[in-house]
mmCIF file of C-alpha atoms in Angstrom:
data_model
loop_
_atom_site.group_PDB
_atom_site.id
_atom_site.type_symbol
_atom_site.label_atom_id
_atom_site.label_comp_id
_atom_site.label_asym_id
_atom_site.label_seq_id
_atom_site.Cartn_x
_atom_site.Cartn_y
_atom_site.Cartn_z
ATOM 1 C CA UNK A 1379 30.214 34.012 -28.312
ATOM 2 C CA UNK A 1380 29.919 30.592 -29.973
ATOM 3 C CA UNK A 1381 31.251 28.806 -26.875
ATOM 4 C CA UNK A 1382 28.806 30.728 -24.655
ATOM 5 C CA UNK A 1383 25.850 29.718 -26.848
ATOM 6 C CA UNK A 1384 27.048 26.082 -26.782
ATOM 7 C CA UNK A 1385 27.334 26.270 -23.010
ATOM 8 C CA UNK A 1386 23.825 27.618 -22.692
ATOM 9 C CA UNK A 1387 22.477 24.937 -24.975
ATOM 10 C CA UNK A 1388 24.156 22.277 -22.896
ATOM 11 C CA UNK A 1389 22.805 23.779 -19.711
ATOM 12 C CA UNK A 1390 19.311 23.834 -21.140
ATOM 13 C CA UNK A 1391 19.695 20.275 -22.383
ATOM 14 C CA UNK A 1392 20.808 19.060 -18.908
ATOM 15 C CA UNK A 1393 17.932 20.896 -17.295
ATOM 16 C CA UNK A 1394 15.431 19.290 -19.668
ATOM 17 C CA UNK A 1395 17.096 15.911 -19.085
ATOM 18 C CA UNK A 1396 16.746 16.261 -15.266
ATOM 19 C CA UNK A 1397 13.131 17.398 -15.601
ATOM 20 C CA UNK A 1398 12.452 14.219 -17.605
ATOM 21 C CA UNK A 1399 14.196 12.021 -15.103
ATOM 22 C CA UNK A 1400 12.359 13.641 -12.176
ATOM 23 C CA UNK A 1401 8.989 13.100 -13.999
ATOM 24 C CA UNK A 1402 9.996 9.558 -14.893
ATOM 25 C CA UNK A 1403 10.777 8.690 -11.319
ATOM 26 C CA UNK A 1404 7.317 9.772 -10.296
ATOM 27 C CA UNK A 1405 5.750 7.695 -13.064
ATOM 28 C CA UNK A 1406 7.793 4.667 -12.397
ATOM 29 C CA UNK A 1407 7.018 4.886 -8.638
ATOM 30 C CA UNK A 1408 3.348 4.960 -9.399
ATOM 31 C CA UNK A 1409 3.098 2.508 -12.350
ATOM 32 C CA UNK A 1410 6.319 0.442 -12.329
ATOM 33 C CA UNK A 1411 8.439 -0.323 -15.450
ATOM 34 C CA UNK A 1412 5.786 -2.415 -17.094
ATOM 35 C CA UNK A 1413 2.941 0.093 -16.444
ATOM 36 C CA UNK A 1414 4.874 3.202 -17.471
ATOM 37 C CA UNK A 1415 5.067 4.448 -21.036
ATOM 38 C CA UNK A 1416 7.042 7.115 -22.870
ATOM 39 C CA UNK A 1417 3.774 8.950 -23.409
ATOM 40 C CA UNK A 1418 2.972 9.074 -19.666
ATOM 41 C CA UNK A 1419 6.478 10.126 -18.844
ATOM 42 C CA UNK A 1420 6.445 12.908 -21.503
ATOM 43 C CA UNK A 1421 3.052 14.184 -20.238
ATOM 44 C CA UNK A 1422 4.376 14.275 -16.607
ATOM 45 C CA UNK A 1423 7.511 16.182 -17.779
ATOM 46 C CA UNK A 1424 5.466 18.553 -19.946
ATOM 47 C CA UNK A 1425 7.007 17.449 -23.233
ATOM 48 C CA UNK A 1426 5.940 15.539 -26.268
ATOM 49 C CA UNK A 1427 7.020 11.897 -26.652
ATOM 50 C CA UNK A 1428 9.168 12.889 -29.612
ATOM 51 C CA UNK A 1429 11.107 15.311 -27.397
ATOM 52 C CA UNK A 1430 12.010 12.503 -25.029
ATOM 53 C CA UNK A 1431 13.754 10.604 -27.851
ATOM 54 C CA UNK A 1432 16.197 13.485 -28.194
ATOM 55 C CA UNK A 1433 17.551 12.525 -24.754
ATOM 56 C CA UNK A 1434 16.620 8.803 -24.298
ATOM 57 C CA UNK A 1435 16.042 6.027 -26.783
ATOM 58 C CA UNK A 1436 13.496 4.030 -24.681
ATOM 59 C CA UNK A 1437 11.666 3.899 -21.380
ATOM 60 C CA UNK A 1438 14.172 1.200 -20.364
ATOM 61 C CA UNK A 1439 17.002 3.700 -20.850
ATOM 62 C CA UNK A 1440 15.147 6.192 -18.615
ATOM 63 C CA UNK A 1441 14.438 3.565 -15.918
ATOM 64 C CA UNK A 1442 18.097 2.510 -15.937
ATOM 65 C CA UNK A 1443 19.176 6.144 -15.312
ATOM 66 C CA UNK A 1444 16.602 6.643 -12.536
ATOM 67 C CA UNK A 1445 17.626 3.386 -10.875
ATOM 68 C CA UNK A 1446 21.324 4.101 -11.201
ATOM 69 C CA UNK A 1447 20.932 7.474 -9.578
ATOM 70 C CA UNK A 1448 19.148 5.770 -6.690
ATOM 71 C CA UNK A 1449 21.966 3.258 -6.319
ATOM 72 C CA UNK A 1450 24.531 6.040 -6.361
ATOM 73 C CA UNK A 1451 22.739 7.630 -3.388
ATOM 74 C CA UNK A 1452 22.753 4.320 -1.703
ATOM 75 C CA UNK A 1453 26.477 3.893 -2.257
ATOM 76 C CA UNK A 1454 27.227 7.359 -0.929
ATOM 77 C CA UNK A 1455 25.086 6.617 2.139
ATOM 78 C CA UNK A 1456 26.936 3.391 2.915
ATOM 79 C CA UNK A 1457 30.353 4.938 2.293
ATOM 80 C CA UNK A 1458 29.589 7.866 4.584
ATOM 81 C CA UNK A 1459 28.473 5.483 7.325
ATOM 82 C CA UNK A 1460 31.781 3.663 7.429
ATOM 83 C CA UNK A 1461 34.079 6.612 6.959
ATOM 84 C CA UNK A 1462 36.561 7.202 9.755
ATOM 85 C CA UNK A 1463 35.376 4.288 11.864
ATOM 86 C CA UNK A 1464 38.640 2.372 11.721
ATOM 87 C CA UNK A 1465 37.577 -0.924 13.292
ATOM 88 C CA UNK A 1466 36.409 -3.522 10.836
ATOM 89 C CA UNK A 1467 33.626 -4.844 13.071
ATOM 90 C CA UNK A 1468 32.287 -1.287 13.436
ATOM 91 C CA UNK A 1469 32.533 -0.776 9.714
ATOM 92 C CA UNK A 1470 30.660 -3.996 8.927
ATOM 93 C CA UNK A 1471 27.762 -3.214 11.270
ATOM 94 C CA UNK A 1472 27.646 0.363 10.132
ATOM 95 C CA UNK A 1473 27.679 -0.635 6.451
ATOM 96 C CA UNK A 1474 24.965 -3.215 6.849
ATOM 97 C CA UNK A 1475 22.715 -0.931 8.873
ATOM 98 C CA UNK A 1476 23.316 1.988 6.477
ATOM 99 C CA UNK A 1477 22.206 -0.245 3.564
ATOM 100 C CA UNK A 1478 19.104 -1.342 5.474
ATOM 101 C CA UNK A 1479 18.434 2.210 6.724
ATOM 102 C CA UNK A 1480 18.548 3.759 3.267
ATOM 103 C CA UNK A 1481 15.793 1.521 1.984
ATOM 104 C CA UNK A 1482 13.826 1.665 5.265
ATOM 105 C CA UNK A 1483 13.673 5.413 4.948
ATOM 106 C CA UNK A 1484 13.192 5.502 1.199
ATOM 107 C CA UNK A 1485 10.538 2.910 0.221
ATOM 108 C CA UNK A 1486 10.181 4.317 -3.271
ATOM 109 C CA UNK A 1487 13.888 3.623 -3.833
ATOM 110 C CA UNK A 1488 13.276 0.103 -2.584
ATOM 111 C CA UNK A 1489 10.518 -0.332 -5.197
ATOM 112 C CA UNK A 1490 12.982 0.822 -7.866
ATOM 113 C CA UNK A 1491 15.760 -1.405 -6.512
ATOM 114 C CA UNK A 1492 13.560 -4.528 -6.565
ATOM 115 C CA UNK A 1493 13.788 -4.392 -10.303
ATOM 116 C CA UNK A 1494 17.249 -6.034 -9.799
ATOM 117 C CA UNK A 1495 15.588 -8.952 -7.999
ATOM 118 C CA UNK A 1496 12.378 -9.196 -10.076
ATOM 119 C CA UNK A 1497 12.579 -7.456 -13.459
ATOM 120 C CA UNK A 1498 16.174 -8.239 -13.933
ATOM 121 C CA UNK A 1499 15.396 -11.959 -14.142
ATOM 122 C CA UNK A 1500 13.072 -11.412 -17.092
ATOM 123 C CA UNK A 1501 14.651 -12.264 -20.483
ATOM 124 C CA UNK A 1502 14.278 -8.728 -21.824
ATOM 125 C CA UNK A 1503 15.406 -6.880 -18.686
ATOM 126 C CA UNK A 1504 16.778 -3.484 -19.384
ATOM 127 C CA UNK A 1505 19.368 -4.948 -21.747
ATOM 128 C CA UNK A 1506 22.458 -6.881 -20.840
ATOM 129 C CA UNK A 1507 24.756 -3.860 -20.668
ATOM 130 C CA UNK A 1508 22.415 -1.821 -18.492
ATOM 131 C CA UNK A 1509 21.702 -4.772 -16.163
ATOM 132 C CA UNK A 1510 25.439 -5.477 -15.782
ATOM 133 C CA UNK A 1511 26.041 -1.726 -14.998
ATOM 134 C CA UNK A 1512 23.232 -1.617 -12.402
ATOM 135 C CA UNK A 1513 24.332 -4.862 -10.773
ATOM 136 C CA UNK A 1514 27.912 -3.459 -10.536
ATOM 137 C CA UNK A 1515 26.485 -0.326 -8.861
ATOM 138 C CA UNK A 1516 24.572 -2.372 -6.329
ATOM 139 C CA UNK A 1517 27.738 -4.455 -5.755
ATOM 140 C CA UNK A 1518 29.673 -1.255 -5.020
ATOM 141 C CA UNK A 1519 27.094 -0.276 -2.363
ATOM 142 C CA UNK A 1520 27.456 -3.683 -0.727
ATOM 143 C CA UNK A 1521 31.245 -3.866 -0.987
ATOM 144 C CA UNK A 1522 32.123 -2.284 2.385
ATOM 145 C CA UNK A 1523 30.423 -5.220 4.088
ATOM 146 C CA UNK A 1524 32.721 -7.721 2.307
ATOM 147 C CA UNK A 1525 35.860 -5.578 2.905
ATOM 148 C CA UNK A 1526 35.135 -5.228 6.639
ATOM 149 C CA UNK A 1527 34.476 -9.031 6.825
ATOM 150 C CA UNK A 1528 37.889 -9.734 5.221
ATOM 151 C CA UNK A 1529 39.502 -7.249 7.569
ATOM 152 C CA UNK A 1530 38.017 -9.267 10.444
ATOM 153 C CA UNK A 1531 39.791 -12.336 9.125
ATOM 154 C CA UNK A 1532 37.243 -13.854 6.738
ATOM 155 C CA UNK A 1533 38.362 -15.562 3.530
ATOM 156 C CA UNK A 1534 37.135 -13.970 0.342
ATOM 157 C CA UNK A 1535 34.436 -16.663 -0.232
ATOM 158 C CA UNK A 1536 33.239 -16.232 3.403
ATOM 159 C CA UNK A 1537 33.076 -12.439 3.017
ATOM 160 C CA UNK A 1538 31.093 -12.818 -0.311
ATOM 161 C CA UNK A 1539 28.749 -15.301 1.365
ATOM 162 C CA UNK A 1540 28.196 -13.014 4.334
ATOM 163 C CA UNK A 1541 27.480 -10.058 2.018
ATOM 164 C CA UNK A 1542 24.811 -12.088 0.167
ATOM 165 C CA UNK A 1543 23.255 -13.283 3.397
ATOM 166 C CA UNK A 1544 23.022 -9.759 4.862
ATOM 167 C CA UNK A 1545 21.624 -8.481 1.660
ATOM 168 C CA UNK A 1546 19.039 -11.295 1.533
ATOM 169 C CA UNK A 1547 18.070 -10.716 5.205
ATOM 170 C CA UNK A 1548 17.776 -6.933 4.700
ATOM 171 C CA UNK A 1549 15.573 -7.491 1.633
ATOM 172 C CA UNK A 1550 13.241 -9.794 3.561
ATOM 173 C CA UNK A 1551 12.921 -7.501 6.607
ATOM 174 C CA UNK A 1552 12.387 -4.495 4.389
ATOM 175 C CA UNK A 1553 9.602 -6.310 2.528
ATOM 176 C CA UNK A 1554 7.900 -7.249 5.840
ATOM 177 C CA UNK A 1555 8.342 -3.730 7.159
ATOM 178 C CA UNK A 1556 7.024 -1.817 4.139
ATOM 179 C CA UNK A 1557 4.028 -4.130 3.717
ATOM 180 C CA UNK A 1558 3.230 -3.876 7.396
ATOM 181 C CA UNK A 1559 3.484 -7.622 7.902
ATOM 182 C CA UNK A 1560 6.186 -7.103 10.516
ATOM 183 C CA UNK A 1561 3.446 -5.859 12.910
ATOM 184 C CA UNK A 1562 1.882 -9.361 12.896
ATOM 185 C CA UNK A 1563 4.892 -10.444 14.999
ATOM 186 C CA UNK A 1564 5.093 -7.362 17.192
ATOM 187 C CA UNK A 1565 8.736 -6.960 15.976
ATOM 188 C CA UNK A 1566 10.991 -4.162 14.972
ATOM 189 C CA UNK A 1567 12.706 -4.582 11.581
ATOM 190 C CA UNK A 1568 15.746 -2.412 12.484
ATOM 191 C CA UNK A 1569 16.229 -4.297 15.770
ATOM 192 C CA UNK A 1570 15.988 -7.616 13.995
ATOM 193 C CA UNK A 1571 18.415 -6.416 11.355
ATOM 194 C CA UNK A 1572 20.966 -5.243 13.880
ATOM 195 C CA UNK A 1573 20.683 -8.475 15.864
ATOM 196 C CA UNK A 1574 21.185 -10.541 12.723
ATOM 197 C CA UNK A 1575 24.301 -8.569 11.767
ATOM 198 C CA UNK A 1576 25.801 -8.877 15.221
ATOM 199 C CA UNK A 1577 25.012 -12.626 15.338
ATOM 200 C CA UNK A 1578 26.785 -13.018 11.997
ATOM 201 C CA UNK A 1579 29.788 -11.112 13.242
ATOM 202 C CA UNK A 1580 29.929 -13.248 16.362
ATOM 203 C CA UNK A 1581 30.017 -16.312 14.158
ATOM 204 C CA UNK A 1582 32.769 -14.801 11.991
ATOM 205 C CA UNK A 1583 34.887 -14.168 15.115
ATOM 206 C CA UNK A 1584 34.422 -17.695 16.401
ATOM 207 C CA UNK A 1585 35.487 -19.065 13.064
ATOM 208 C CA UNK A 1586 38.938 -17.399 13.285
#
């Protein structure tokens, strides 16, 4: 009986926690980290601010969990894209395009993820430990690109550089696409991304 009650309490606690995270995601999407408050998150979740402290010690802790969940979805998307392909050049292109595609199709996740480029540079950040964990999660999502590059014959430093370049190119195109600026040039962000990846792979092959 005792174990059953404990299990029910845990289940209820997890359900409340998920409700808070879902509400927090909506608030962060609307107001960003700086504009959000524990009070606004609590109101969106239907709880008092005091109730939130039972599960999270700060809005930064909540933001970190919301962002980490987003990065886990990104990682799964990239891993699924390369699964079973076999050829490293196919894997590299698939990984890069899956990374780009995830954020192209989920602009709110892009807004959350840009914390790592923008908010993460602020002295306070989300705290060193959380920032380190989130950066590691982002690195795991990008890792298939570097592994594929090494399988194509790149040295480790070349694979790391290529990963950074693809990441940077994707971020720039995504920004242009989601702000509508890409229309100024009559261009397609996915086509430009794919062309860039293929050009980089061609350079990699010629360097062998």
